[in-house]
C-alpha cells in the first residue's frame, strides 16, 4: 500500500494569479472549507493555521516550507478534531508556469506516515481532485 498521493491539473490562468490563490493557505476556493484562522503570516515557516471544514472537522496545519522561488509550500497536520488514523502527513502544493501558453501546472502531493491507511490516502486523493477542480473554476471564470 502506498502512503503517497499526487494529483495535478493545468489551470488556464497565469502563475501569479494561481500562486496568489494558493499561497495565502485560506482555501477560499474549496467548498469543503468553512473558514480558516491564520495564527501567523501565511509565508512564515513554523506558522500555524486552523482549518474548519463544513463537517465540523478542525485541523491545525503548520507551515514547514515556503518558497517564492519554486512557488511551493509544504504544511503538516499537527492536530485534528476528530483525530486522524495516521501519525503524520505532509502536503505540498506547487505551481509551475507552462511557458507555451502562460497557463499554470498545479501539483498537490501528500505523504503519510507508514501507518497511513489506504482509506486515508484515497480520501486525500478525491478531496484534492475536488479542490483542484474548484480552484480551476474559481480562477478561470
JSON list of C-alpha atoms in Angstrom, two decimals:
[
{"chain": "A", "resi": 1, "resn": "UNK", "atom": "CA", "xyz": [0.00, 0.00, 0.00]},
{"chain": "A", "resi": 2, "resn": "UNK", "atom": "CA", "xyz": [1.28, 3.43, -0.92]},
{"chain": "A", "resi": 3, "resn": "UNK", "atom": "CA", "xyz": [1.27, 6.25, 1.60]},
{"chain": "A", "resi": 4, "resn": "UNK", "atom": "CA", "xyz": [1.92, 8.79, -1.15]},
{"chain": "A", "resi": 5, "resn": "UNK", "atom": "CA", "xyz": [-0.59, 10.56, -3.37]},
{"chain": "A", "resi": 6, "resn": "UNK", "atom": "CA", "xyz": [-0.07, 13.22, -6.03]},
{"chain": "A", "resi": 7, "resn": "UNK", "atom": "CA", "xyz": [-2.79, 14.99, -8.00]},
{"chain": "A", "resi": 8, "resn": "UNK", "atom": "CA", "xyz": [-2.39, 17.73, -10.58]},
{"chain": "A", "resi": 9, "resn": "UNK", "atom": "CA", "xyz": [-4.13, 19.93, -13.10]},
{"chain": "A", "resi": 10, "resn": "UNK", "atom": "CA", "xyz": [-3.45, 22.68, -15.62]},
{"chain": "A", "resi": 11, "resn": "UNK", "atom": "CA", "xyz": [-5.26, 25.94, -14.96]},
{"chain": "A", "resi": 12, "resn": "UNK", "atom": "CA", "xyz": [-5.88, 28.46, -17.73]},
{"chain": "A", "resi": 13, "resn": "UNK", "atom": "CA", "xyz": [-4.52, 31.35, -15.67]},
{"chain": "A", "resi": 14, "resn": "UNK", "atom": "CA", "xyz": [-1.05, 32.85, -15.20]},
{"chain": "A", "resi": 15, "resn": "UNK", "atom": "CA", "xyz": [1.18, 31.55, -12.42]},
{"chain": "A", "resi": 16, "resn": "UNK", "atom": "CA", "xyz": [0.94, 34.80, -10.43]},
{"chain": "A", "resi": 17, "resn": "UNK", "atom": "CA", "xyz": [-2.85, 34.54, -10.19]},
{"chain": "A", "resi": 18, "resn": "UNK", "atom": "CA", "xyz": [-2.78, 30.87, -9.20]},
{"chain": "A", "resi": 19, "resn": "UNK", "atom": "CA", "xyz": [0.02, 31.32, -6.65]},
{"chain": "A", "resi": 20, "resn": "UNK", "atom": "CA", "xyz": [-1.87, 34.26, -5.11]},
{"chain": "A", "resi": 21, "resn": "UNK", "atom": "CA", "xyz": [-4.88, 31.99, -4.51]},
{"chain": "A", "resi": 22, "resn": "UNK", "atom": "CA", "xyz": [-2.80, 29.17, -3.01]},
{"chain": "A", "resi": 23, "resn": "UNK", "atom": "CA", "xyz": [-0.06, 30.97, -1.09]},
{"chain": "A", "resi": 24, "resn": "UNK", "atom": "CA", "xyz": [-2.44, 32.51, 1.46]},
{"chain": "A", "resi": 25, "resn": "UNK", "atom": "CA", "xyz": [-3.49, 28.99, 2.53]},
{"chain": "A", "resi": 26, "resn": "UNK", "atom": "CA", "xyz": [-7.01, 30.18, 3.28]},
{"chain": "A", "resi": 27, "resn": "UNK", "atom": "CA", "xyz": [-8.53, 27.58, 0.89]},
{"chain": "A", "resi": 28, "resn": "UNK", "atom": "CA", "xyz": [-11.32, 30.04, -0.03]},
{"chain": "A", "resi": 29, "resn": "UNK", "atom": "CA", "xyz": [-11.68, 28.29, -3.39]},
{"chain": "A", "resi": 30, "resn": "UNK", "atom": "CA", "xyz": [-12.59, 24.95, -1.73]},
{"chain": "A", "resi": 31, "resn": "UNK", "atom": "CA", "xyz": [-16.25, 24.40, -0.82]},
{"chain": "A", "resi": 32, "resn": "UNK", "atom": "CA", "xyz": [-15.37, 21.80, 1.88]},
{"chain": "A", "resi": 33, "resn": "UNK", "atom": "CA", "xyz": [-13.65, 24.52, 3.94]},
{"chain": "A", "resi": 34, "resn": "UNK", "atom": "CA", "xyz": [-15.91, 26.66, 6.12]},
{"chain": "A", "resi": 35, "resn": "UNK", "atom": "CA", "xyz": [-13.16, 29.05, 7.25]},
{"chain": "A", "resi": 36, "resn": "UNK", "atom": "CA", "xyz": [-9.52, 29.30, 8.29]},
{"chain": "A", "resi": 37, "resn": "UNK", "atom": "CA", "xyz": [-7.97, 31.03, 11.26]},
{"chain": "A", "resi": 38, "resn": "UNK", "atom": "CA", "xyz": [-4.49, 32.25, 10.36]},
{"chain": "A", "resi": 39, "resn": "UNK", "atom": "CA", "xyz": [-2.33, 32.21, 13.51]},
{"chain": "A", "resi": 40, "resn": "UNK", "atom": "CA", "xyz": [0.78, 33.67, 11.84]},
{"chain": "A", "resi": 41, "resn": "UNK", "atom": "CA", "xyz": [1.78, 35.07, 8.47]},
{"chain": "A", "resi": 42, "resn": "UNK", "atom": "CA", "xyz": [0.90, 32.72, 5.64]},
{"chain": "A", "resi": 43, "resn": "UNK", "atom": "CA", "xyz": [4.52, 32.77, 4.47]},
{"chain": "A", "resi": 44, "resn": "UNK", "atom": "CA", "xyz": [6.18, 32.41, 7.90]},
{"chain": "A", "resi": 45, "resn": "UNK", "atom": "CA", "xyz": [7.70, 28.95, 8.28]},
{"chain": "A", "resi": 46, "resn": "UNK", "atom": "CA", "xyz": [6.51, 27.48, 11.57]},
{"chain": "A", "resi": 47, "resn": "UNK", "atom": "CA", "xyz": [3.30, 29.48, 11.45]},
{"chain": "A", "resi": 48, "resn": "UNK", "atom": "CA", "xyz": [0.07, 27.62, 12.14]},
{"chain": "A", "resi": 49, "resn": "UNK", "atom": "CA", "xyz": [-3.48, 27.94, 10.95]},
{"chain": "A", "resi": 50, "resn": "UNK", "atom": "CA", "xyz": [-6.70, 26.21, 11.89]},
{"chain": "A", "resi": 51, "resn": "UNK", "atom": "CA", "xyz": [-8.86, 24.96, 9.06]},
{"chain": "A", "resi": 52, "resn": "UNK", "atom": "CA", "xyz": [-12.51, 24.32, 9.89]},
{"chain": "A", "resi": 53, "resn": "UNK", "atom": "CA", "xyz": [-14.36, 22.09, 7.45]},
{"chain": "A", "resi": 54, "resn": "UNK", "atom": "CA", "xyz": [-18.11, 22.09, 6.82]},
{"chain": "A", "resi": 55, "resn": "UNK", "atom": "CA", "xyz": [-18.46, 18.68, 8.50]},
{"chain": "A", "resi": 56, "resn": "UNK", "atom": "CA", "xyz": [-17.13, 20.14, 11.78]},
{"chain": "A", "resi": 57, "resn": "UNK", "atom": "CA", "xyz": [-13.59, 18.75, 11.47]},
{"chain": "A", "resi": 58, "resn": "UNK", "atom": "CA", "xyz": [-10.95, 21.21, 12.69]},
{"chain": "A", "resi": 59, "resn": "UNK", "atom": "CA", "xyz": [-7.34, 20.63, 11.68]},
{"chain": "A", "resi": 60, "resn": "UNK", "atom": "CA", "xyz": [-4.28, 22.63, 12.63]},
{"chain": "A", "resi": 61, "resn": "UNK", "atom": "CA", "xyz": [-1.61, 22.95, 9.95]},
{"chain": "A", "resi": 62, "resn": "UNK", "atom": "CA", "xyz": [1.98, 24.08, 10.45]},
{"chain": "A", "resi": 63, "resn": "UNK", "atom": "CA", "xyz": [3.85, 25.57, 7.50]},
{"chain": "A", "resi": 64, "resn": "UNK", "atom": "CA", "xyz": [7.19, 23.78, 7.18]},
{"chain": "A", "resi": 65, "resn": "UNK", "atom": "CA", "xyz": [8.35, 25.11, 3.82]},
{"chain": "A", "resi": 66, "resn": "UNK", "atom": "CA", "xyz": [7.53, 28.19, 1.78]},
{"chain": "A", "resi": 67, "resn": "UNK", "atom": "CA", "xyz": [9.35, 29.05, -1.44]},
{"chain": "A", "resi": 68, "resn": "UNK", "atom": "CA", "xyz": [8.78, 32.06, -3.67]},
{"chain": "A", "resi": 69, "resn": "UNK", "atom": "CA", "xyz": [11.47, 30.68, -5.99]},
{"chain": "A", "resi": 70, "resn": "UNK", "atom": "CA", "xyz": [9.66, 27.36, -6.53]},
{"chain": "A", "resi": 71, "resn": "UNK", "atom": "CA", "xyz": [6.14, 28.74, -5.92]},
{"chain": "A", "resi": 72, "resn": "UNK", "atom": "CA", "xyz": [5.63, 25.93, -3.44]},
{"chain": "A", "resi": 73, "resn": "UNK", "atom": "CA", "xyz": [4.54, 25.42, 0.13]},
{"chain": "A", "resi": 74, "resn": "UNK", "atom": "CA", "xyz": [4.52, 22.41, 2.42]},
{"chain": "A", "resi": 75, "resn": "UNK", "atom": "CA", "xyz": [2.41, 22.03, 5.54]},
{"chain": "A", "resi": 76, "resn": "UNK", "atom": "CA", "xyz": [1.85, 19.26, 8.05]},
{"chain": "A", "resi": 77, "resn": "UNK", "atom": "CA", "xyz": [-1.15, 18.35, 10.14]},
{"chain": "A", "resi": 78, "resn": "UNK", "atom": "CA", "xyz": [-0.27, 18.81, 13.80]},
{"chain": "A", "resi": 79, "resn": "UNK", "atom": "CA", "xyz": [-3.74, 18.41, 15.31]},
{"chain": "A", "resi": 80, "resn": "UNK", "atom": "CA", "xyz": [-7.13, 17.18, 14.20]},
{"chain": "A", "resi": 81, "resn": "UNK", "atom": "CA", "xyz": [-10.52, 17.04, 15.87]},
{"chain": "A", "resi": 82, "resn": "UNK", "atom": "CA", "xyz": [-11.75, 14.41, 15.43]},
{"chain": "A", "resi": 83, "resn": "UNK", "atom": "CA", "xyz": [-8.39, 12.66, 15.40]},
{"chain": "A", "resi": 84, "resn": "UNK", "atom": "CA", "xyz": [-6.97, 11.09, 12.25]},
{"chain": "A", "resi": 85, "resn": "UNK", "atom": "CA", "xyz": [-5.85, 7.46, 11.98]},
{"chain": "A", "resi": 86, "resn": "UNK", "atom": "CA", "xyz": [-2.24, 8.17, 10.99]},
{"chain": "A", "resi": 87, "resn": "UNK", "atom": "CA", "xyz": [0.74, 9.55, 12.87]},
{"chain": "A", "resi": 88, "resn": "UNK", "atom": "CA", "xyz": [1.72, 12.27, 10.42]},
{"chain": "A", "resi": 89, "resn": "UNK", "atom": "CA", "xyz": [1.04, 13.76, 7.00]},
{"chain": "A", "resi": 90, "resn": "UNK", "atom": "CA", "xyz": [2.85, 16.34, 4.90]},
{"chain": "A", "resi": 91, "resn": "UNK", "atom": "CA", "xyz": [1.22, 18.12, 1.97]},
{"chain": "A", "resi": 92, "resn": "UNK", "atom": "CA", "xyz": [3.00, 20.11, -0.74]},
{"chain": "A", "resi": 93, "resn": "UNK", "atom": "CA", "xyz": [1.33, 22.38, -3.27]},
{"chain": "A", "resi": 94, "resn": "UNK", "atom": "CA", "xyz": [3.45, 23.70, -6.13]},
{"chain": "A", "resi": 95, "resn": "UNK", "atom": "CA", "xyz": [2.60, 25.93, -9.08]},
{"chain": "A", "resi": 96, "resn": "UNK", "atom": "CA", "xyz": [4.73, 25.87, -12.25]},
{"chain": "A", "resi": 97, "resn": "UNK", "atom": "CA", "xyz": [4.34, 28.17, -15.24]},
{"chain": "A", "resi": 98, "resn": "UNK", "atom": "CA", "xyz": [3.51, 26.48, -18.54]},
{"chain": "A", "resi": 99, "resn": "UNK", "atom": "CA", "xyz": [5.53, 28.74, -20.83]},
{"chain": "A", "resi": 100, "resn": "UNK", "atom": "CA", "xyz": [3.95, 27.66, -24.11]},
{"chain": "A", "resi": 101, "resn": "UNK", "atom": "CA", "xyz": [0.65, 29.34, -23.30]},
{"chain": "A", "resi": 102, "resn": "UNK", "atom": "CA", "xyz": [1.04, 31.15, -19.93]},
{"chain": "A", "resi": 103, "resn": "UNK", "atom": "CA", "xyz": [-1.10, 28.66, -18.03]},
{"chain": "A", "resi": 104, "resn": "UNK", "atom": "CA", "xyz": [-0.21, 27.01, -14.72]},
{"chain": "A", "resi": 105, "resn": "UNK", "atom": "CA", "xyz": [0.54, 23.43, -13.74]},
{"chain": "A", "resi": 106, "resn": "UNK", "atom": "CA", "xyz": [-0.54, 22.76, -10.15]},
{"chain": "A", "resi": 107, "resn": "UNK", "atom": "CA", "xyz": [0.56, 19.68, -8.24]},
{"chain": "A", "resi": 108, "resn": "UNK", "atom": "CA", "xyz": [-0.66, 18.72, -4.75]},
{"chain": "A", "resi": 109, "resn": "UNK", "atom": "CA", "xyz": [1.33, 15.94, -3.10]},
{"chain": "A", "resi": 110, "resn": "UNK", "atom": "CA", "xyz": [0.60, 14.16, 0.19]},
{"chain": "A", "resi": 111, "resn": "UNK", "atom": "CA", "xyz": [2.93, 11.86, 2.08]},
{"chain": "A", "resi": 112, "resn": "UNK", "atom": "CA", "xyz": [1.62, 9.92, 5.06]},
{"chain": "A", "resi": 113, "resn": "UNK", "atom": "CA", "xyz": [3.50, 8.07, 7.77]},
{"chain": "A", "resi": 114, "resn": "UNK", "atom": "CA", "xyz": [3.74, 4.29, 7.32]},
{"chain": "A", "resi": 115, "resn": "UNK", "atom": "CA", "xyz": [0.56, 3.80, 9.35]},
{"chain": "A", "resi": 116, "resn": "UNK", "atom": "CA", "xyz": [-1.48, 5.82, 6.84]},
{"chain": "A", "resi": 117, "resn": "UNK", "atom": "CA", "xyz": [-4.37, 3.65, 5.72]},
{"chain": "A", "resi": 118, "resn": "UNK", "atom": "CA", "xyz": [-5.46, 3.09, 2.15]},
{"chain": "A", "resi": 119, "resn": "UNK", "atom": "CA", "xyz": [-8.74, 4.76, 3.06]},
{"chain": "A", "resi": 120, "resn": "UNK", "atom": "CA", "xyz": [-6.92, 7.91, 4.25]},
{"chain": "A", "resi": 121, "resn": "UNK", "atom": "CA", "xyz": [-4.84, 8.06, 1.07]},
{"chain": "A", "resi": 122, "resn": "UNK", "atom": "CA", "xyz": [-7.89, 7.56, -1.16]},
{"chain": "A", "resi": 123, "resn": "UNK", "atom": "CA", "xyz": [-9.88, 10.17, 0.78]},
{"chain": "A", "resi": 124, "resn": "UNK", "atom": "CA", "xyz": [-7.00, 12.59, 0.26]},
{"chain": "A", "resi": 125, "resn": "UNK", "atom": "CA", "xyz": [-6.91, 11.78, -3.45]},
{"chain": "A", "resi": 126, "resn": "UNK", "atom": "CA", "xyz": [-10.58, 12.56, -4.05]},
{"chain": "A", "resi": 127, "resn": "UNK", "atom": "CA", "xyz": [-10.56, 15.67, -1.86]},
{"chain": "A", "resi": 128, "resn": "UNK", "atom": "CA", "xyz": [-7.52, 17.04, -3.73]},
{"chain": "A", "resi": 129, "resn": "UNK", "atom": "CA", "xyz": [-9.17, 16.34, -7.09]},
{"chain": "A", "resi": 130, "resn": "UNK", "atom": "CA", "xyz": [-12.29, 18.19, -5.93]},
{"chain": "A", "resi": 131, "resn": "UNK", "atom": "CA", "xyz": [-10.24, 21.10, -4.54]},
{"chain": "A", "resi": 132, "resn": "UNK", "atom": "CA", "xyz": [-8.20, 21.40, -7.74]},
{"chain": "A", "resi": 133, "resn": "UNK", "atom": "CA", "xyz": [-11.38, 21.40, -9.84]},
{"chain": "A", "resi": 134, "resn": "UNK", "atom": "CA", "xyz": [-12.84, 24.16, -7.66]},
{"chain": "A", "resi": 135, "resn": "UNK", "atom": "CA", "xyz": [-9.58, 26.13, -7.78]},
{"chain": "A", "resi": 136, "resn": "UNK", "atom": "CA", "xyz": [-9.65, 25.86, -11.58]},
{"chain": "A", "resi": 137, "resn": "UNK", "atom": "CA", "xyz": [-13.26, 27.02, -11.74]},
{"chain": "A", "resi": 138, "resn": "UNK", "atom": "CA", "xyz": [-12.61, 29.97, -9.43]},
{"chain": "A", "resi": 139, "resn": "UNK", "atom": "CA", "xyz": [-9.61, 31.21, -11.44]},
{"chain": "A", "resi": 140, "resn": "UNK", "atom": "CA", "xyz": [-10.78, 30.59, -14.99]},
{"chain": "A", "resi": 141, "resn": "UNK", "atom": "CA", "xyz": [-14.06, 32.48, -14.62]}
]
